[in-house]
Amino acid sequence: MKDRKYVVALIALVIVYVFLEMRKGESLDWTASFHNRHSIPFGTMATHDLMKDMLSDSAVESSYETVYEIATEGEERNLLILAERIAFSDDELEKLLDYVNRGKTVIIGGKEFLGGLRDSLEFTPLVTDPLLTYDLEAIQENLAGESKQLITTDLGGVAKSYSFSSVATTSAILSYNEDNFNVLAKNEAEQPVLLEYKGSKGRLILTTMPLALTNYFVLNEETTSFASSVLSLFPEDEPVLHVEYYQLGRLESQTPLRVVLANRSLRWGMFILLFTLLIFIFFESKRRQRIIPLIDPMKNLSVEFVETLGRLYYRQKDHRKLATKRVTYWKDFVRRKYNLRTDNLSNQFTEDLAKKSGLDIKEIELLLVSINHVEAGNEISLEELMLMEKQLNAFYGIE
C-alpha cells in the first residue's frame, strides 16, 4: 500500500509538470543558423523554397564540405555561402577564385569577413553595431521596435529601396577598391552592402546582409523582393549548392537522438518515457522476493535396486539370473550415456563403443564375449560371474 501511494504521487507530479510545460509556450529561437532544415527566423528553409521556385525543385542542395573540397571534387554548381563570419584559408581562397574564374556564380553573405578574402579583393568590412549582432535579446527588441534602415539596390539599372530592421544591417563595407567592384546596394550612409567583384570570368557577389536571405526577411512582405533580387543573380537554368560548412561545420552529429531532442513533442515524449521507466525500476527493485525452497534432486534408485537384486541372487547362488540382470543394467547404461543401440552387439557397435567410451577395443571385445555367453542362456559358474563382474567394473571405471 505504501509503495502504491508513492507511485500515484509521482505520476500526479509528472502530469502537473507536463501540463504546466505545455501551457508555457515555446520561446522563439533567434539563433542565426542559416540551416536549410530550420524554420526558425534565421534559418533558410523558406530561402530554399524560394530558390526552388526560381530555379527548380532539384536545383538546390546543401553541402557541409569546405570550398576547397567542393572545388577539388569537380563540382560544377553555383555556390551560396551564408555565415556570421566568413574566413577562408589560403588554399580555400585560391580554389574559390579559380572556381569563379571558371565562369561560376558564387554569392557569399557574412556579417564579418576575416582573413585573406578582404586582403586579396581589397575591401574593408565594418560591423556598425556589434552588440546587436550577437545579443539575442537586443535582436528581439529591435525587430519588435521601429529601428529601420533603408537599403537601396541598383540591379539591372533599376533603383529600388527596401526598409530593413537594423538587425539585418549591422555590417557594411567601409572602404573598397573601386576598380575591383561594382556596388549593387547601399545603406543610408552610402556604404555598400552588396558588391560584385569584377576580376573574374564568373560572378563573385559579396553581401554584408546574410540575415536578409533568411526565413524572417524572405517571408516579410517589405523585404522578400530584396532576397529574390539577390538570388536572381544566379543563372536561372543552373543548379545551386548551399555551402553550410562555414556556419555549421560538418554537421556529422545528426543522429536520431538529436532529431528527437530538436522536436519539442518528441523530446517531451522521451523524457516522460524515461521517467516512467525509472519509476518502474525503482519500485520493482524494492519488491519482496519469495524465498524459493531448495528441492533435493531425486535419487537414482536403479543402481541401489540392481545391487539389492544382485545380493539376493548371489545368496541364492543363482549366478545366471544375477549375470542377466547385470547385462540388462549395462545395456541401459550404454544406451543412456553413449546413445548407442544395444539390440545388435556387432563389430560396428564394438568400434562405436570403443570410440565413445575411450576404452581399449580389446577390453570391450572380451566384455562382449562374456555378455554374449550370458545372453545365450548358458549356465554361469561362479568363476565366469566373477570374471564378467571384473570386466564390468573396469568398463565403469570402478577400482
PDB file of N, CA and C in Angstrom, residues 205-255:
ATOM      1  N   ILE A 205      29.709  37.547 -55.787  1.00  0.00           N
ATOM      2  CA  ILE A 205      28.860  38.543 -55.127  1.00  0.00           C
ATOM      3  C   ILE A 205      29.120  38.482 -53.627  1.00  0.00           C
ATOM      4  N   LEU A 206      29.367  39.636 -53.016  1.00  0.00           N
ATOM      5  CA  LEU A 206      29.562  39.717 -51.569  1.00  0.00           C
ATOM      6  C   LEU A 206      28.469  40.586 -50.964  1.00  0.00           C
ATOM      7  N   THR A 207      27.886  40.125 -49.864  1.00  0.00           N
ATOM      8  CA  THR A 207      26.913  40.946 -49.142  1.00  0.00           C
ATOM      9  C   THR A 207      27.191  40.877 -47.650  1.00  0.00           C
ATOM     10  N   THR A 208      27.029  42.013 -47.001  1.00  0.00           N
ATOM     11  CA  THR A 208      27.189  42.062 -45.540  1.00  0.00           C
ATOM     12  C   THR A 208      25.850  41.869 -44.834  1.00  0.00           C
ATOM     13  N   MET A 209      24.838  41.436 -45.586  1.00  0.00           N
ATOM     14  CA  MET A 209      23.494  41.245 -45.022  1.00  0.00           C
ATOM     15  C   MET A 209      23.029  39.789 -45.181  1.00  0.00           C
ATOM     16  N   PRO A 210      23.708  38.831 -44.567  1.00  0.00           N
ATOM     17  CA  PRO A 210      23.286  37.427 -44.719  1.00  0.00           C
ATOM     18  C   PRO A 210      21.898  37.159 -44.143  1.00  0.00           C
ATOM     19  N   LEU A 211      21.512  37.926 -43.099  1.00  0.00           N
ATOM     20  CA  LEU A 211      20.187  37.712 -42.500  1.00  0.00           C
ATOM     21  C   LEU A 211      19.062  38.067 -43.467  1.00  0.00           C
ATOM     22  N   ALA A 212      19.362  38.924 -44.453  1.00  0.00           N
ATOM     23  CA  ALA A 212      18.339  39.291 -45.436  1.00  0.00           C
ATOM     24  C   ALA A 212      17.920  38.094 -46.282  1.00  0.00           C
ATOM     25  N   LEU A 213      18.726  37.025 -46.247  1.00  0.00           N
ATOM     26  CA  LEU A 213      18.424  35.819 -47.015  1.00  0.00           C
ATOM     27  C   LEU A 213      17.947  34.683 -46.111  1.00  0.00           C
ATOM     28  N   THR A 214      17.430  35.027 -44.930  1.00  0.00           N
ATOM     29  CA  THR A 214      16.896  34.013 -44.015  1.00  0.00           C
ATOM     30  C   THR A 214      15.371  34.072 -43.988  1.00  0.00           C
ATOM     31  N   ASN A 215      14.771  33.126 -43.280  1.00  0.00           N
ATOM     32  CA  ASN A 215      13.307  32.974 -43.264  1.00  0.00           C
ATOM     33  C   ASN A 215      12.578  34.277 -42.923  1.00  0.00           C
ATOM     34  N   TYR A 216      13.068  34.971 -41.881  1.00  0.00           N
ATOM     35  CA  TYR A 216      12.354  36.149 -41.374  1.00  0.00           C
ATOM     36  C   TYR A 216      12.155  37.195 -42.466  1.00  0.00           C
ATOM     37  N   PHE A 217      13.222  37.488 -43.197  1.00  0.00           N
ATOM     38  CA  PHE A 217      13.145  38.562 -44.188  1.00  0.00           C
ATOM     39  C   PHE A 217      12.658  38.064 -45.551  1.00  0.00           C
ATOM     40  N   VAL A 218      12.844  36.767 -45.822  1.00  0.00           N
ATOM     41  CA  VAL A 218      12.298  36.202 -47.062  1.00  0.00           C
ATOM     42  C   VAL A 218      10.774  36.190 -47.016  1.00  0.00           C
ATOM     43  N   LEU A 219      10.212  35.941 -45.823  1.00  0.00           N
ATOM     44  CA  LEU A 219       8.761  35.869 -45.671  1.00  0.00           C
ATOM     45  C   LEU A 219       8.122  37.223 -45.362  1.00  0.00           C
ATOM     46  N   ASN A 220       8.941  38.245 -45.098  1.00  0.00           N
ATOM     47  CA  ASN A 220       8.427  39.579 -44.805  1.00  0.00           C
ATOM     48  C   ASN A 220       8.070  40.285 -46.120  1.00  0.00           C
ATOM     49  N   GLU A 221       6.866  40.805 -46.198  1.00  0.00           N
ATOM     50  CA  GLU A 221       6.403  41.432 -47.441  1.00  0.00           C
ATOM     51  C   GLU A 221       7.287  42.598 -47.870  1.00  0.00           C
ATOM     52  N   GLU A 222       7.840  43.333 -46.894  1.00  0.00           N
ATOM     53  CA  GLU A 222       8.636  44.522 -47.222  1.00  0.00           C
ATOM     54  C   GLU A 222      10.004  44.161 -47.790  1.00  0.00           C
ATOM     55  N   THR A 223      10.505  42.970 -47.472  1.00  0.00           N
ATOM     56  CA  THR A 223      11.896  42.650 -47.820  1.00  0.00           C
ATOM     57  C   THR A 223      12.045  41.412 -48.698  1.00  0.00           C
ATOM     58  N   THR A 224      10.950  40.704 -48.963  1.00  0.00           N
ATOM     59  CA  THR A 224      11.076  39.474 -49.755  1.00  0.00           C
ATOM     60  C   THR A 224      11.602  39.744 -51.163  1.00  0.00           C
ATOM     61  N   SER A 225      11.273  40.916 -51.720  1.00  0.00           N
ATOM     62  CA  SER A 225      11.749  41.245 -53.072  1.00  0.00           C
ATOM     63  C   SER A 225      13.262  41.431 -53.099  1.00  0.00           C
ATOM     64  N   PHE A 226      13.831  41.918 -51.987  1.00  0.00           N
ATOM     65  CA  PHE A 226      15.287  42.073 -51.926  1.00  0.00           C
ATOM     66  C   PHE A 226      15.945  40.698 -52.037  1.00  0.00           C
ATOM     67  N   ALA A 227      15.440  39.719 -51.257  1.00  0.00           N
ATOM     68  CA  ALA A 227      16.003  38.368 -51.312  1.00  0.00           C
ATOM     69  C   ALA A 227      15.869  37.791 -52.719  1.00  0.00           C
ATOM     70  N   SER A 228      14.720  37.992 -53.338  1.00  0.00           N
ATOM     71  CA  SER A 228      14.513  37.487 -54.703  1.00  0.00           C
ATOM     72  C   SER A 228      15.489  38.132 -55.680  1.00  0.00           C
ATOM     73  N   SER A 229      15.732  39.438 -55.506  1.00  0.00           N
ATOM     74  CA  SER A 229      16.644  40.151 -56.411  1.00  0.00           C
ATOM     75  C   SER A 229      18.070  39.625 -56.281  1.00  0.00           C
ATOM     76  N   VAL A 230      18.499  39.387 -55.035  1.00  0.00           N
ATOM     77  CA  VAL A 230      19.861  38.876 -54.818  1.00  0.00           C
ATOM     78  C   VAL A 230      19.994  37.466 -55.382  1.00  0.00           C
ATOM     79  N   LEU A 231      19.018  36.602 -55.094  1.00  0.00           N
ATOM     80  CA  LEU A 231      19.089  35.217 -55.560  1.00  0.00           C
ATOM     81  C   LEU A 231      18.917  35.115 -57.068  1.00  0.00           C
ATOM     82  N   SER A 232      18.307  36.133 -57.684  1.00  0.00           N
ATOM     83  CA  SER A 232      18.150  36.119 -59.144  1.00  0.00           C
ATOM     84  C   SER A 232      19.478  36.373 -59.852  1.00  0.00           C
ATOM     85  N   LEU A 233      20.512  36.731 -59.085  1.00  0.00           N
ATOM     86  CA  LEU A 233      21.841  36.882 -59.677  1.00  0.00           C
ATOM     87  C   LEU A 233      22.415  35.531 -60.093  1.00  0.00           C
ATOM     88  N   PHE A 234      21.853  34.443 -59.548  1.00  0.00           N
ATOM     89  CA  PHE A 234      22.227  33.109 -60.025  1.00  0.00           C
ATOM     90  C   PHE A 234      21.610  32.892 -61.403  1.00  0.00           C
ATOM     91  N   PRO A 235      22.333  32.267 -62.330  1.00  0.00           N
ATOM     92  CA  PRO A 235      21.734  31.932 -63.630  1.00  0.00           C
ATOM     93  C   PRO A 235      20.504  31.047 -63.442  1.00  0.00           C
ATOM     94  N   GLU A 236      19.447  31.348 -64.142  1.00  0.00           N
ATOM     95  CA  GLU A 236      18.153  30.697 -63.910  1.00  0.00           C
ATOM     96  C   GLU A 236      18.176  29.210 -64.226  1.00  0.00           C
ATOM     97  N   ASP A 237      18.987  28.805 -65.187  1.00  0.00           N
ATOM     98  CA  ASP A 237      18.952  27.416 -65.647  1.00  0.00           C
ATOM     99  C   ASP A 237      20.086  26.572 -65.057  1.00  0.00           C
ATOM    100  N   GLU A 238      20.740  27.059 -63.994  1.00  0.00           N
ATOM    101  CA  GLU A 238      21.849  26.315 -63.399  1.00  0.00           C
ATOM    102  C   GLU A 238      21.564  26.020 -61.926  1.00  0.00           C
ATOM    103  N   PRO A 239      21.936  24.817 -61.438  1.00  0.00           N
ATOM    104  CA  PRO A 239      21.669  24.442 -60.044  1.00  0.00           C
ATOM    105  C   PRO A 239      22.570  25.181 -59.062  1.00  0.00           C
ATOM    106  N   VAL A 240      22.121  25.237 -57.805  1.00  0.00           N
ATOM    107  CA  VAL A 240      22.846  25.953 -56.747  1.00  0.00           C
ATOM    108  C   VAL A 240      23.164  24.989 -55.608  1.00  0.00           C
ATOM    109  N   LEU A 241      24.364  25.097 -55.075  1.00  0.00           N
ATOM    110  CA  LEU A 241      24.777  24.320 -53.906  1.00  0.00           C
ATOM    111  C   LEU A 241      24.953  25.277 -52.730  1.00  0.00           C
ATOM    112  N   HIS A 242      24.140  25.088 -51.682  1.00  0.00           N
ATOM    113  CA  HIS A 242      24.237  25.917 -50.478  1.00  0.00           C
ATOM    114  C   HIS A 242      25.322  25.326 -49.579  1.00  0.00           C
ATOM    115  N   VAL A 243      26.438  26.027 -49.433  1.00  0.00           N
ATOM    116  CA  VAL A 243      27.565  25.546 -48.620  1.00  0.00           C
ATOM    117  C   VAL A 243      27.339  25.990 -47.175  1.00  0.00           C
ATOM    118  N   GLU A 244      26.962  25.049 -46.307  1.00  0.00           N
ATOM    119  CA  GLU A 244      26.634  25.380 -44.919  1.00  0.00           C
ATOM    120  C   GLU A 244      27.792  25.118 -43.958  1.00  0.00           C
ATOM    121  N   TYR A 245      28.920  24.678 -44.499  1.00  0.00           N
ATOM    122  CA  TYR A 245      30.062  24.332 -43.645  1.00  0.00           C
ATOM    123  C   TYR A 245      30.532  25.512 -42.798  1.00  0.00           C
ATOM    124  N   TYR A 246      30.551  26.712 -43.358  1.00  0.00           N
ATOM    125  CA  TYR A 246      31.160  27.857 -42.675  1.00  0.00           C
ATOM    126  C   TYR A 246      30.301  28.405 -41.537  1.00  0.00           C
ATOM    127  N   GLN A 247      29.073  27.905 -41.392  1.00  0.00           N
ATOM    128  CA  GLN A 247      28.248  28.255 -40.237  1.00  0.00           C
ATOM    129  C   GLN A 247      28.047  27.055 -39.310  1.00  0.00           C
ATOM    130  N   LEU A 248      27.879  25.870 -39.882  1.00  0.00           N
ATOM    131  CA  LEU A 248      27.513  24.695 -39.085  1.00  0.00           C
ATOM    132  C   LEU A 248      28.601  23.639 -38.994  1.00  0.00           C
ATOM    133  N   GLY A 249      29.656  23.757 -39.792  1.00  0.00           N
ATOM    134  CA  GLY A 249      30.687  22.720 -39.780  1.00  0.00           C
ATOM    135  C   GLY A 249      30.218  21.491 -40.539  1.00  0.00           C
ATOM    136  N   ARG A 250      30.774  20.344 -40.165  1.00  0.00           N
ATOM    137  CA  ARG A 250      30.478  19.095 -40.882  1.00  0.00           C
ATOM    138  C   ARG A 250      29.050  18.611 -40.659  1.00  0.00           C
ATOM    139  N   LEU A 251      28.476  19.011 -39.532  1.00  0.00           N
ATOM    140  CA  LEU A 251      27.123  18.569 -39.177  1.00  0.00           C
ATOM    141  C   LEU A 251      27.037  17.048 -39.192  1.00  0.00           C
ATOM    142  N   GLU A 252      28.062  16.375 -38.589  1.00  0.00           N
ATOM    143  CA  GLU A 252      28.100  14.915 -38.574  1.00  0.00           C
ATOM    144  C   GLU A 252      27.308  14.334 -37.417  1.00  0.00           C
ATOM    145  N   SER A 253      26.827  15.177 -36.503  1.00  0.00           N
ATOM    146  CA  SER A 253      26.145  14.668 -35.316  1.00  0.00           C
ATOM    147  C   SER A 253      24.630  14.614 -35.484  1.00  0.00           C
ATOM    148  N   GLN A 254      24.145  14.482 -36.742  1.00  0.00           N
ATOM    149  CA  GLN A 254      22.704  14.393 -36.967  1.00  0.00           C
ATOM    150  C   GLN A 254      22.219  12.975 -36.683  1.00  0.00           C
ATOM    151  N   THR A 255      22.292  12.571 -35.421  1.00  0.00           N
ATOM    152  CA  THR A 255      21.854  11.249 -35.005  1.00  0.00           C
ATOM    153  C   THR A 255      20.350  11.264 -34.763  1.00  0.00           C
TER     154      THR A 255
END
